[in-house]
Amino acid sequence: MATYFIGDIQGCYDELQAILSQVDFNPSKDELWIVGDMVARGNKSLQTIRYIKSLEGSAKPVLGNHDLHLMALHGKLKRPKPSDQLTSLLNADDIGELVDWLRLQPLLRCHPSKAIVMTHAGIPPQWDIDTVITEANAVHQALINPNYLTYLIADMYTNDIARWTDSMPNKARLIYCINALTRMRYLNADGSLDFDCKLPPESNPDNTLKPWFQFPSMTSNTHTLVFGHWAALMGKVDHPSLQALDTGCCWGEHLTLWHLESNQKITQKKLEKS
């Protein structure tokens, strides 16, 4: 059995198939841990999500911000952007089934035998492993509820809930968790989330902002954190407990696969015609 972790696929289906062919991925015995943002920006989101769903138990995805946004689009809460290339997915006969499968997926996965935890964007440095599990599970329970659209998805589009406190109301806790686990890049000095800057750390002129992983962390001291979301990092994070896997395939760069057992990275360049 081999365990693979893969960065943001974002509809790059042909590149996904190519990188899995490189390692002779066998869903009958191997596992594919997917760091979220399975859809949008690439031109084959429909094929991508159908394939991942077909893998059943061998696929271990978490939700990213684009996956959550797809729920809002399907629920007619938002209008799609042409740049996200989601028309064929939204018009598919099985879109309802695909969205129902998607909302069964968690925001966080913990490896069953190793101290490895995976989310889309990272883990707030002030959260220990028990806290992040508790808060992510609360979001999961809200998403599998039949009223998930009106209770949660309709309210998640806010930048106002950016700082964690233990006394936050339940709805605010859910939205903060979504913001942190699926949107986080930089933090302000007080630990609050910044939602604007996407530059790599070496290019950021604002010295009031620091990447979330440069703060003292209660989780990276005990676990390896696997995340994506931040393509501008291009996988370059100087920390032994971090695995950054978003390497911008949908922007013309490449997909990255981390083979856990050998601790090796495998890459697949964006194909010219996909």
Backbone as JSON, one array per atom type, in Angstrom:
{
  "sequence": "MATYFIGDIQGCYDELQAILSQVDFNPSKDELWIVGDMVARGNKSLQTIRYIKSLEGSAKPVLGNHDLHLMALHGKLKRPKPSDQLTSLLNADDIGELVDWLRLQPLLRCHPSKAIVMTHAGIPPQWDIDTVITEANAVHQALINPNYLTYLIADMYTNDIARWTDSMPNKARLIYCINALTRMRYLNADGSLDFDCKLPPESNPDNTLKPWFQFPSMTSNTHTLVFGHWAALMGKVDHPSLQALDTGCCWGEHLTLWHLESNQKITQKKLEKS",
  "N": [[0.84, -1.2, 0.0], [0.51, 2.22, -0.81], [0.75, 5.62, 0.18], [-0.42, 8.66, -0.88], [-0.26, 12.18, -1.03], [-1.83, 14.92, -2.46], [-1.62, 18.1, -4.08], [-3.57, 21.12, -4.78], [-5.93, 20.38, -7.17], [-7.89, 21.48, -8.86], [-9.61, 21.13, -11.17], [-7.82, 20.19, -13.06], [-7.75, 17.72, -14.68], [-6.48, 16.01, -16.6], [-3.8, 16.29, -15.96], [-3.88, 15.28, -13.4], [-4.46, 12.56, -13.92], [-2.14, 11.96, -15.3], [-0.09, 12.27, -13.39], [-0.79, 10.36, -11.53], [-0.44, 8.11, -13.06], [2.29, 8.13, -13.3], [3.12, 7.09, -10.86], [1.95, 4.66, -10.8], [-0.57, 4.43, -9.57], [-2.84, 2.61, -7.64], [-6.03, 2.14, -6.92], [-7.14, 0.04, -5.5], [-5.43, -0.65, -3.51], [-3.89, 1.54, -2.78], [-3.82, 4.86, -1.29], [-5.2, 8.1, -1.81], [-4.74, 11.17, -0.69], [-6.3, 14.21, -0.65], [-5.85, 17.61, -0.92], [-7.87, 19.47, -1.09], [-9.85, 21.99, -2.91], [-10.71, 20.78, -5.37], [-12.03, 21.49, -7.64], [-12.69, 24.05, -10.17], [-11.21, 26.71, -12.04], [-9.39, 25.08, -13.6], [-10.11, 23.27, -16.68], [-11.58, 20.93, -16.54], [-13.33, 20.24, -14.39], [-15.65, 18.74, -13.93], [-15.02, 16.11, -14.81], [-12.95, 15.65, -13.03], [-14.08, 15.69, -10.38], [-15.94, 13.65, -10.62], [-14.23, 11.47, -11.03], [-12.72, 11.4, -8.63], [-14.75, 10.91, -6.78], [-15.45, 8.36, -7.67], [-13.41, 6.81, -6.72], [-13.99, 6.12, -4.2], [-13.4, 4.71, -1.04], [-10.62, 4.87, -1.25], [-9.93, 7.43, -1.84], [-9.21, 10.36, -0.07], [-10.35, 13.14, 0.51], [-10.22, 16.62, 1.58], [-12.18, 19.58, 2.15], [-11.88, 22.51, 0.18], [-11.81, 26.12, -0.33], [-12.86, 26.6, -2.9], [-14.35, 24.31, -3.33], [-16.35, 24.55, -1.4], [-17.48, 26.87, -2.39], [-18.61, 25.93, -4.74], [-20.84, 24.6, -3.75], [-22.4, 26.78, -2.99], [-22.86, 27.94, -5.49], [-24.28, 25.94, -6.83], [-26.51, 25.93, -5.2], [-27.68, 28.28, -5.94], [-26.97, 30.58, -4.63], [-24.88, 32.18, -5.3], [-23.44, 33.62, -8.27], [-21.85, 32.02, -11.01], [-18.44, 32.57, -12.04], [-17.03, 33.19, -15.21], [-14.28, 32.62, -15.4], [-13.84, 30.54, -13.68], [-14.63, 28.27, -14.95], [-16.8, 26.4, -14.68], [-19.13, 25.65, -15.92], [-19.89, 23.25, -17.3], [-19.85, 21.42, -15.22], [-21.77, 22.47, -13.42], [-24.02, 22.18, -15.0], [-24.3, 19.5, -15.29], [-25.96, 16.3, -15.34], [-25.74, 14.86, -13.02], [-25.11, 16.67, -11.02], [-26.36, 17.31, -8.58], [-26.03, 14.94, -7.09], [-23.24, 14.87, -7.01], [-22.63, 17.2, -5.53], [-23.89, 16.54, -3.13], [-22.29, 14.38, -2.37], [-19.91, 15.79, -2.07], [-20.37, 17.5, 0.12], [-20.33, 15.75, 2.18], [-17.72, 15.41, 2.76], [-14.91, 16.08, 4.92], [-13.42, 18.98, 6.63], [-11.0, 18.51, 7.62], [-8.53, 16.01, 7.95], [-7.07, 13.38, 9.78], [-4.23, 11.35, 9.88], [-4.47, 7.84, 10.39], [-2.45, 6.42, 11.76], [-0.13, 7.87, 11.94], [1.36, 10.98, 12.99], [0.02, 13.08, 11.38], [-1.75, 15.66, 9.88], [-4.23, 17.0, 7.75], [-5.38, 19.83, 6.08], [-7.07, 22.3, 4.04], [-5.97, 24.99, 3.88], [-4.31, 25.28, 6.08], [-3.61, 25.43, 9.65], [-4.79, 27.38, 12.29], [-2.38, 29.0, 14.33], [-2.89, 29.2, 17.07], [-4.5, 27.11, 17.75], [-4.71, 23.91, 19.18], [-4.38, 20.35, 18.49], [-6.68, 19.03, 19.37], [-8.55, 21.1, 19.49], [-8.77, 21.95, 16.79], [-9.78, 19.65, 15.6], [-12.25, 19.44, 16.9], [-13.56, 21.87, 16.13], [-13.53, 21.7, 13.33], [-15.08, 19.42, 12.97], [-17.53, 20.37, 13.84], [-18.22, 22.1, 11.75], [-18.41, 20.21, 9.72], [-20.64, 18.72, 10.6], [-22.6, 20.67, 10.3], [-22.6, 20.96, 7.54], [-23.53, 18.5, 6.58], [-26.09, 18.59, 7.34], [-29.5, 18.88, 6.31], [-30.34, 21.57, 5.94], [-28.11, 23.0, 5.21], [-27.43, 24.99, 3.33], [-28.92, 27.38, 3.87], [-28.34, 27.7, 6.58], [-25.54, 27.75, 6.86], [-23.83, 28.0, 4.43], [-24.85, 30.25, 3.08], [-24.11, 32.28, 4.79], [-21.36, 32.29, 4.96], [-19.75, 33.97, 3.51], [-17.94, 36.23, 4.47], [-15.65, 38.64, 5.67], [-15.51, 39.58, 8.14], [-15.32, 37.97, 10.35], [-12.63, 37.21, 11.71], [-10.93, 36.8, 13.78], [-10.12, 34.64, 16.4], [-11.89, 33.72, 19.3], [-12.56, 32.1, 22.41], [-15.09, 32.49, 23.32], [-16.83, 32.92, 21.23], [-19.99, 33.07, 19.46], [-21.92, 30.21, 18.26], [-22.44, 30.19, 15.42], [-20.56, 32.06, 14.49], [-18.22, 30.72, 15.21], [-18.24, 28.57, 13.44], [-17.98, 29.88, 10.98], [-15.54, 31.22, 11.33], [-13.88, 28.97, 11.47], [-14.16, 27.89, 8.87], [-13.09, 30.06, 7.42], [-10.46, 30.06, 8.41], [-9.43, 27.43, 7.92], [-9.76, 27.12, 5.19], [-9.11, 29.47, 3.82], [-6.92, 30.86, 4.79], [-3.86, 32.66, 4.75], [-1.97, 34.89, 5.36], [-1.42, 36.33, 8.65], [-2.36, 38.95, 10.87], [-0.58, 40.93, 13.36], [-1.93, 40.5, 15.76], [-2.88, 37.99, 15.45], [-5.15, 37.72, 13.91], [-6.95, 36.93, 10.89], [-5.78, 37.8, 7.65], [-7.27, 38.67, 4.63], [-6.52, 39.48, 2.14], [-3.83, 39.64, 1.04], [-1.89, 37.74, -1.18], [0.63, 37.27, -1.94], [3.91, 35.72, -2.22], [5.92, 35.15, 0.72], [8.5, 36.36, 0.48], [8.06, 38.43, -1.23], [6.28, 40.14, -0.12], [5.48, 43.35, 0.86], [4.45, 44.34, 3.19], [5.16, 44.64, 6.41], [3.62, 44.2, 8.61], [2.24, 41.92, 8.37], [2.41, 38.39, 8.66], [3.17, 35.11, 7.44], [0.93, 32.45, 8.31], [2.23, 30.19, 9.26], [4.56, 31.07, 10.36], [4.12, 31.91, 12.89], [4.32, 31.0, 16.38], [3.32, 27.71, 16.84], [0.74, 25.57, 18.04], [0.15, 23.17, 16.98], [1.9, 22.33, 14.93], [4.06, 21.61, 16.38], [3.58, 19.09, 17.24], [2.53, 17.62, 15.15], [2.8, 16.77, 11.66], [1.85, 19.06, 9.25], [-0.18, 19.11, 6.48], [-0.94, 20.93, 3.64], [-2.53, 23.1, 1.17], [-3.62, 25.47, -1.1], [-2.12, 27.95, -1.19], [-0.74, 28.98, -3.76], [1.33, 30.64, -4.54], [3.45, 30.09, -2.89], [4.65, 27.92, -3.99], [5.28, 25.44, -2.93], [7.42, 25.88, -1.26], [8.42, 25.92, 1.85], [10.08, 26.59, 4.7], [10.18, 24.63, 6.98], [10.25, 21.89, 9.07], [7.96, 20.48, 9.77], [5.96, 20.94, 7.96], [4.12, 20.45, 4.96], [3.72, 21.81, 2.02], [1.63, 21.81, -0.68], [0.36, 22.97, -2.88], [1.09, 23.83, -6.03], [0.34, 25.35, -8.17], [-0.89, 24.29, -10.59], [-3.18, 24.9, -12.13], [-2.57, 27.43, -12.9], [-0.66, 27.18, -14.77], [1.65, 25.97, -13.9], [2.58, 23.27, -12.06], [1.37, 20.04, -10.87], [1.72, 18.6, -7.62], [2.74, 15.71, -5.92], [3.01, 14.06, -2.91], [4.73, 11.36, -1.71], [4.19, 9.47, 0.95], [5.49, 7.26, 2.24], [8.08, 7.11, 1.18], [8.89, 9.67, 1.44], [9.1, 11.37, -0.76], [8.76, 13.78, -3.41], [6.71, 14.05, -6.23], [6.22, 15.41, -9.43], [4.07, 16.94, -11.89], [4.0, 18.58, -14.83], [1.96, 21.25, -16.07], [-0.12, 20.39, -18.74], [0.01, 21.19, -22.18], [-2.22, 20.95, -23.85], [-5.15, 20.27, -22.55]],
  "CA": [[0.0, 0.0, 0.0], [1.2, 3.51, -0.86], [-0.07, 6.77, 0.59], [-0.04, 9.85, -1.62], [-0.94, 13.44, -0.76], [-1.75, 15.73, -3.68], [-2.0, 19.5, -3.95], [-4.8, 21.61, -5.4], [-6.13, 19.87, -8.53], [-8.64, 22.57, -9.5], [-10.1, 20.81, -12.5], [-6.74, 19.77, -13.97], [-7.99, 16.27, -14.69], [-5.48, 15.3, -17.38], [-2.57, 16.29, -15.17], [-4.11, 14.33, -12.31], [-4.28, 11.21, -14.45], [-0.74, 11.77, -15.68], [0.77, 12.1, -12.21], [-1.12, 9.07, -10.93], [0.2, 7.1, -13.91], [3.72, 8.12, -12.97], [3.39, 6.28, -9.66], [1.15, 3.43, -10.91], [-1.56, 4.47, -8.5], [-3.79, 1.5, -7.67], [-7.02, 2.45, -5.88], [-7.51, -1.13, -4.71], [-4.52, -0.81, -2.38], [-3.26, 2.81, -2.44], [-4.68, 5.95, -0.85], [-4.93, 9.42, -2.36], [-5.2, 12.23, 0.2], [-6.46, 15.36, -1.55], [-5.79, 18.75, -0.02], [-8.97, 20.4, -1.32], [-9.93, 22.69, -4.2], [-10.73, 19.8, -6.45], [-12.71, 22.06, -8.8], [-12.58, 25.47, -10.55], [-10.03, 27.27, -12.71], [-9.06, 24.17, -14.69], [-11.26, 23.11, -17.59], [-12.21, 19.6, -16.43], [-13.79, 20.03, -13.02], [-16.64, 17.67, -13.89], [-14.31, 14.83, -14.86], [-12.13, 15.52, -11.83], [-14.86, 15.32, -9.2], [-16.5, 12.32, -10.86], [-13.19, 10.48, -10.82], [-12.4, 11.3, -7.2], [-15.89, 10.23, -6.16], [-15.44, 6.95, -8.06], [-12.36, 6.12, -5.97], [-14.61, 5.7, -2.94], [-12.59, 4.78, 0.18], [-9.2, 5.14, -1.47], [-9.77, 8.89, -1.9], [-9.37, 11.0, 1.23], [-10.29, 14.59, 0.28], [-10.8, 17.63, 2.45], [-12.81, 20.65, 1.38], [-11.23, 23.8, 0.02], [-12.73, 27.23, -0.53], [-13.58, 26.45, -4.18], [-15.33, 23.24, -3.18], [-17.46, 25.15, -0.68], [-18.13, 27.82, -3.29], [-19.44, 25.16, -5.66], [-22.12, 24.37, -3.07], [-23.16, 28.03, -3.08], [-23.27, 28.11, -6.89], [-25.35, 24.96, -7.09], [-27.67, 26.37, -4.44], [-28.14, 29.55, -6.51], [-26.65, 31.67, -3.7], [-23.9, 33.0, -5.99], [-23.37, 33.41, -9.71], [-20.52, 31.55, -11.4], [-17.56, 33.41, -12.84], [-16.52, 32.45, -16.38], [-12.9, 32.2, -15.19], [-13.8, 29.29, -12.91], [-14.86, 27.17, -15.91], [-17.63, 25.42, -13.99], [-20.41, 25.52, -16.6], [-20.24, 21.85, -17.57], [-20.12, 20.78, -13.93], [-23.05, 22.94, -12.89], [-25.09, 21.72, -15.87], [-24.27, 18.04, -15.39], [-27.14, 15.62, -14.83], [-25.47, 14.33, -11.68], [-24.55, 17.72, -10.16], [-26.91, 17.18, -7.23], [-25.36, 13.81, -6.46], [-21.85, 15.25, -6.77], [-22.6, 18.16, -4.43], [-24.22, 15.81, -1.91], [-21.07, 13.67, -1.99], [-18.9, 16.76, -1.66], [-20.6, 18.05, 1.45], [-20.01, 14.71, 3.16], [-16.28, 15.4, 3.01], [-14.55, 16.93, 6.06], [-12.43, 20.05, 6.47], [-9.74, 18.06, 8.21], [-8.3, 14.57, 8.09], [-5.9, 12.95, 10.54], [-3.76, 10.01, 9.51], [-4.83, 6.94, 11.48], [-1.33, 5.83, 12.5], [0.99, 8.8, 12.01], [0.99, 12.32, 13.44], [-0.13, 13.9, 10.18], [-3.08, 16.24, 9.75], [-4.36, 17.69, 6.47], [-6.47, 20.77, 5.81], [-6.8, 22.99, 2.77], [-5.12, 26.18, 3.97], [-3.44, 25.26, 7.24], [-4.27, 25.4, 10.96], [-4.41, 28.57, 13.07], [-1.33, 28.62, 15.27], [-3.37, 29.15, 18.46], [-5.31, 25.9, 17.94], [-4.06, 22.61, 19.32], [-5.01, 19.36, 17.62], [-8.03, 18.75, 19.85], [-9.42, 22.21, 19.1], [-9.04, 21.96, 15.35], [-10.66, 18.52, 15.32], [-13.59, 19.79, 17.4], [-14.16, 22.93, 15.33], [-13.75, 21.19, 11.97], [-16.2, 18.49, 13.02], [-18.76, 21.16, 13.94], [-18.55, 22.52, 10.38], [-18.84, 19.0, 9.01], [-22.02, 18.41, 11.0], [-23.47, 21.68, 9.69], [-22.66, 20.72, 6.09], [-24.32, 17.31, 6.25], [-27.47, 18.88, 7.7], [-30.27, 19.26, 5.11], [-30.47, 23.03, 5.78], [-26.75, 23.55, 5.17], [-27.33, 26.2, 2.5], [-29.43, 28.57, 4.57], [-27.74, 27.83, 7.9], [-24.09, 27.98, 6.85], [-23.22, 28.45, 3.18], [-25.3, 31.61, 2.77], [-23.49, 33.24, 5.71], [-19.92, 32.11, 5.1], [-19.01, 34.95, 2.72], [-17.67, 37.43, 5.25], [-14.29, 38.85, 6.19], [-15.64, 40.2, 9.45], [-14.99, 37.0, 11.4], [-11.22, 36.98, 11.38], [-10.13, 36.59, 14.99], [-10.69, 33.58, 17.24], [-12.01, 33.8, 20.76], [-13.27, 30.93, 22.91], [-16.47, 32.85, 23.66], [-17.6, 33.24, 20.03], [-21.24, 32.33, 19.24], [-21.74, 29.01, 17.44], [-22.35, 30.5, 13.99], [-19.27, 32.71, 14.26], [-17.18, 29.69, 15.31], [-18.26, 27.82, 12.19], [-17.45, 30.72, 9.88], [-14.11, 31.39, 11.55], [-13.21, 27.72, 11.1], [-14.09, 27.85, 7.41], [-12.13, 31.08, 6.97], [-9.09, 29.68, 8.77], [-8.98, 26.17, 7.32], [-9.85, 27.11, 3.72], [-8.74, 30.74, 3.19], [-5.83, 31.49, 5.52], [-2.49, 32.8, 4.27], [-1.27, 35.77, 6.3], [-2.05, 36.79, 9.87], [-1.9, 40.2, 11.48], [0.2, 40.74, 14.58], [-2.8, 39.99, 16.82], [-3.31, 36.64, 15.1], [-6.35, 37.73, 13.08], [-6.74, 36.56, 9.5], [-5.8, 38.78, 6.57], [-7.9, 38.01, 3.5], [-6.19, 40.19, 0.9], [-2.5, 39.42, 0.46], [-1.63, 36.4, -1.69], [2.01, 37.25, -2.4], [4.82, 34.88, -1.44], [6.5, 35.93, 1.82], [9.66, 37.16, 0.09], [7.62, 39.56, -2.05], [5.28, 40.91, 0.6], [6.1, 44.57, 1.41], [3.75, 44.74, 4.42], [5.79, 43.94, 7.52], [2.65, 43.93, 9.68], [1.68, 40.62, 8.1], [3.31, 37.23, 8.64], [2.49, 33.85, 7.11], [0.41, 31.78, 9.51], [3.15, 29.17, 9.75], [5.7, 31.7, 11.04], [3.74, 32.13, 14.28], [4.45, 29.8, 17.22], [2.15, 26.87, 16.59], [0.44, 24.52, 18.99], [-0.09, 21.92, 16.27], [3.07, 21.87, 14.17], [5.02, 21.03, 17.33], [3.21, 17.7, 17.5], [2.05, 16.97, 13.94], [3.1, 17.28, 10.32], [0.68, 19.7, 8.66], [-0.23, 19.07, 5.02], [-1.89, 21.95, 3.19], [-2.37, 23.62, -0.18], [-4.27, 26.79, -1.13], [-1.25, 29.11, -1.41], [0.07, 28.6, -4.92], [2.52, 31.49, -4.65], [4.56, 29.48, -2.14], [5.23, 26.9, -4.86], [5.76, 24.33, -2.12], [8.66, 26.23, -0.53], [8.18, 26.31, 3.23], [11.25, 26.15, 5.46], [9.74, 24.14, 8.28], [10.26, 20.43, 8.94], [6.65, 19.89, 10.05], [4.98, 21.42, 6.99], [4.16, 20.0, 3.58], [2.91, 22.71, 1.19], [1.51, 21.03, -1.91], [-0.22, 23.7, -4.01], [2.15, 24.36, -6.9], [-0.21, 26.18, -9.23], [-1.11, 23.64, -11.88], [-4.19, 25.62, -12.92], [-1.96, 28.68, -13.36], [0.37, 26.89, -15.75], [2.84, 25.4, -13.26], [2.54, 21.81, -12.01], [0.81, 19.33, -9.73], [2.71, 17.96, -6.76], [2.31, 14.54, -5.17], [3.96, 13.66, -1.86], [4.65, 9.95, -1.35], [4.49, 9.46, 2.38], [6.4, 6.21, 2.69], [9.46, 7.4, 0.77], [9.1, 11.11, 1.64], [9.52, 11.93, -2.05], [7.81, 14.6, -4.16], [6.58, 13.78, -7.66], [5.53, 16.54, -10.05], [3.56, 16.81, -13.26], [3.84, 19.9, -15.42], [0.71, 21.54, -16.78], [-0.08, 19.95, -20.12], [-0.35, 22.29, -23.1], [-3.59, 20.72, -24.31], [-5.81, 19.4, -21.57]],
  "C": [[0.87, 1.24, 0.0], [0.22, 4.62, -0.49], [0.46, 8.01, -0.12], [-0.9, 11.03, -1.16], [-0.75, 14.31, -1.99], [-2.26, 17.14, -3.42], [-3.24, 19.84, -4.75], [-4.89, 21.14, -6.85], [-6.84, 20.9, -9.38], [-9.0, 22.27, -10.96], [-9.04, 20.39, -13.5], [-6.73, 18.23, -14.05], [-6.89, 15.52, -15.45], [-4.15, 15.22, -16.63], [-2.69, 15.35, -13.98], [-3.88, 12.9, -12.79], [-2.81, 10.94, -14.79], [0.15, 11.53, -14.46], [0.47, 10.78, -11.51], [-0.53, 7.92, -11.75], [1.69, 7.01, -13.62], [4.03, 7.18, -11.82], [2.6, 4.97, -9.67], [0.13, 3.34, -9.78], [-2.6, 3.38, -8.69], [-4.82, 1.71, -6.57], [-7.46, 1.25, -5.05], [-6.6, -1.32, -3.5], [-3.86, 0.49, -1.94], [-4.29, 3.82, -1.96], [-4.23, 7.27, -1.45], [-5.57, 10.46, -1.44], [-5.16, 13.54, -0.59], [-6.68, 16.61, -0.71], [-6.87, 19.81, -0.28], [-8.81, 21.21, -2.59], [-9.78, 21.71, -5.35], [-11.26, 20.4, -7.74], [-12.34, 23.53, -8.97], [-11.2, 25.81, -11.1], [-9.5, 26.38, -13.82], [-10.3, 23.86, -15.5], [-11.95, 21.76, -17.51], [-12.61, 19.3, -14.99], [-14.78, 18.88, -12.93], [-15.96, 16.31, -13.9], [-13.52, 14.58, -13.58], [-12.95, 15.02, -10.65], [-15.54, 13.96, -9.39], [-15.46, 11.23, -10.59], [-12.88, 10.3, -9.34], [-13.52, 10.59, -6.45], [-15.86, 8.73, -6.45], [-14.39, 6.14, -7.29], [-12.85, 5.6, -4.62], [-13.6, 5.79, -1.79], [-11.12, 5.05, -0.03], [-8.9, 6.62, -1.62], [-10.09, 9.48, -0.54], [-9.3, 12.53, 1.04], [-10.72, 15.39, 1.5], [-11.35, 18.74, 1.56], [-11.94, 21.89, 1.35], [-12.26, 24.88, -0.23], [-13.5, 27.13, -1.85], [-14.61, 25.33, -4.11], [-16.56, 23.75, -2.44], [-18.22, 26.13, -1.57], [-19.02, 27.11, -4.32], [-20.81, 24.88, -5.04], [-23.0, 25.62, -3.16], [-23.66, 28.26, -4.5], [-24.42, 27.16, -7.23], [-26.64, 25.35, -6.37], [-28.23, 27.71, -4.87], [-27.94, 30.72, -5.53], [-25.64, 32.64, -4.31], [-23.97, 32.71, -7.48], [-21.96, 32.96, -10.09], [-19.75, 32.59, -12.2], [-17.05, 32.6, -14.03], [-15.11, 31.9, -16.15], [-12.79, 30.9, -14.41], [-14.13, 28.06, -13.76], [-15.69, 26.04, -15.3], [-18.95, 25.13, -14.71], [-20.81, 24.07, -16.8], [-20.55, 21.1, -16.29], [-21.49, 21.18, -13.4], [-24.23, 22.46, -13.71], [-25.17, 20.21, -15.98], [-25.53, 17.42, -14.78], [-26.96, 15.15, -13.39], [-24.92, 15.38, -10.73], [-25.09, 17.61, -8.73], [-26.24, 16.07, -6.45], [-23.91, 14.16, -6.11], [-21.74, 16.23, -5.6], [-22.94, 17.46, -3.11], [-23.03, 14.97, -1.44], [-20.04, 14.64, -1.43], [-19.12, 17.23, -0.23], [-20.51, 16.99, 2.56], [-18.54, 14.68, 3.53], [-15.93, 16.38, 4.14], [-13.63, 18.09, 5.68], [-11.06, 19.61, 6.92], [-9.71, 16.54, 8.22], [-7.01, 14.33, 8.87], [-5.51, 11.55, 10.1], [-4.01, 9.06, 10.67], [-3.67, 6.4, 12.31], [-0.11, 6.74, 12.63], [0.48, 10.18, 12.42], [0.98, 13.28, 12.26], [-1.57, 14.38, 10.12], [-3.12, 17.08, 8.48], [-5.58, 18.59, 6.48], [-6.13, 21.49, 4.5], [-5.77, 24.1, 2.91], [-4.13, 26.16, 5.12], [-4.26, 25.18, 8.52], [-3.84, 26.64, 11.73], [-3.42, 28.21, 14.16], [-1.79, 28.52, 16.72], [-4.22, 27.92, 18.75], [-4.43, 24.68, 18.14], [-4.87, 21.59, 18.53], [-6.43, 19.05, 18.08], [-9.0, 19.85, 19.43], [-9.75, 22.16, 17.63], [-9.95, 20.79, 14.97], [-12.09, 18.86, 15.73], [-14.27, 20.81, 16.49], [-14.44, 22.47, 13.9], [-14.93, 20.22, 11.94], [-17.53, 19.23, 13.14], [-19.18, 21.67, 12.57], [-19.05, 21.33, 9.57], [-20.29, 18.65, 9.33], [-23.0, 19.41, 10.39], [-23.64, 21.43, 8.2], [-23.51, 19.51, 5.74], [-25.79, 17.48, 6.65], [-28.25, 19.31, 6.45], [-30.41, 20.76, 4.88], [-29.13, 23.73, 5.69], [-26.64, 24.84, 4.38], [-27.76, 27.44, 3.27], [-28.74, 28.78, 5.91], [-26.28, 28.26, 7.84], [-23.57, 28.62, 5.57], [-23.6, 29.89, 2.86], [-24.59, 32.66, 3.61], [-21.97, 33.19, 5.74], [-19.1, 33.17, 4.36], [-18.84, 36.25, 3.51], [-16.21, 37.45, 5.68], [-14.31, 39.41, 7.6], [-15.25, 39.27, 10.59], [-13.58, 36.5, 11.14], [-10.35, 36.67, 12.59], [-10.84, 35.63, 15.92], [-10.75, 34.0, 18.7], [-12.83, 32.59, 21.21], [-14.75, 31.21, 23.16], [-17.33, 33.2, 22.44], [-18.9, 32.46, 19.98], [-21.02, 31.18, 18.25], [-21.59, 29.32, 15.96], [-21.01, 31.15, 13.66], [-18.12, 31.71, 14.33], [-17.09, 28.9, 14.0], [-17.62, 28.62, 11.06], [-15.97, 30.98, 10.07], [-13.35, 30.13, 11.13], [-13.09, 27.58, 9.6], [-13.05, 28.85, 6.9], [-10.7, 30.64, 7.23], [-8.62, 28.46, 7.99], [-9.02, 26.17, 5.8], [-9.35, 28.39, 3.06], [-7.45, 31.36, 3.73], [-4.52, 31.51, 4.72], [-1.68, 33.6, 5.29], [-2.11, 36.04, 7.54], [-1.5, 38.15, 10.25], [-1.17, 39.9, 12.79], [-0.63, 40.18, 15.72], [-3.35, 38.6, 16.54], [-4.56, 36.58, 14.25], [-5.99, 37.47, 11.62], [-6.73, 37.78, 8.59], [-6.31, 38.07, 5.32], [-7.45, 38.57, 2.15], [-4.88, 39.76, 0.27], [-2.31, 37.95, 0.07], [-0.18, 36.24, -2.14], [2.83, 36.22, -1.62], [5.51, 35.74, -0.39], [7.66, 36.82, 1.4], [9.29, 38.38, -0.73], [6.62, 40.47, -1.35], [5.91, 42.15, 1.24], [5.51, 44.99, 2.76], [4.32, 43.97, 5.61], [4.87, 43.77, 8.73], [2.0, 42.56, 9.51], [2.77, 39.55, 8.13], [2.52, 36.01, 8.19], [2.06, 33.13, 8.38], [1.4, 30.8, 10.11], [4.42, 29.75, 10.36], [5.37, 32.12, 12.47], [4.02, 30.86, 15.09], [3.18, 28.98, 17.17], [1.99, 25.79, 17.65], [0.26, 23.16, 18.32], [1.15, 21.42, 15.55], [4.17, 21.36, 15.09], [4.78, 19.55, 17.54], [2.85, 16.92, 16.25], [2.71, 17.57, 12.7], [1.81, 17.82, 9.73], [0.8, 19.69, 7.14], [-1.3, 20.05, 4.57], [-1.6, 22.35, 1.75], [-2.73, 25.08, -0.2], [-3.37, 27.93, -1.59], [-0.28, 28.8, -2.54], [1.36, 29.4, -5.02], [3.71, 30.95, -3.85], [5.34, 28.51, -3.01], [5.91, 25.78, -4.06], [6.96, 24.63, -1.26], [8.31, 26.78, 0.85], [9.32, 25.72, 4.07], [10.84, 25.77, 6.87], [9.61, 22.63, 8.18], [8.9, 19.77, 9.15], [5.57, 20.33, 9.07], [5.22, 20.79, 5.62], [3.18, 20.87, 2.79], [2.85, 22.13, -0.21], [0.85, 21.74, -3.07], [0.91, 24.32, -4.82], [1.58, 24.86, -8.22], [-0.42, 25.53, -10.57], [-2.11, 24.42, -12.74], [-3.68, 26.95, -13.43], [-0.81, 28.43, -14.33], [1.64, 26.29, -15.17], [2.72, 23.87, -13.22], [1.77, 21.3, -10.79], [1.95, 18.71, -8.93], [2.06, 16.85, -5.95], [3.39, 14.22, -4.16], [3.71, 12.2, -1.5], [5.12, 9.8, 0.09], [5.59, 8.47, 2.74], [7.85, 6.47, 2.31], [9.86, 8.85, 1.02], [9.65, 11.76, 0.37], [8.39, 12.75, -2.66], [7.88, 14.23, -5.64], [5.8, 14.94, -8.27], [5.08, 16.2, -11.46], [3.28, 18.21, -13.79], [2.47, 20.02, -16.07], [0.86, 21.15, -18.24], [-0.59, 21.08, -21.03], [-1.78, 22.14, -23.58], [-4.23, 19.74, -23.36], [-7.3, 19.72, -21.53]]
}
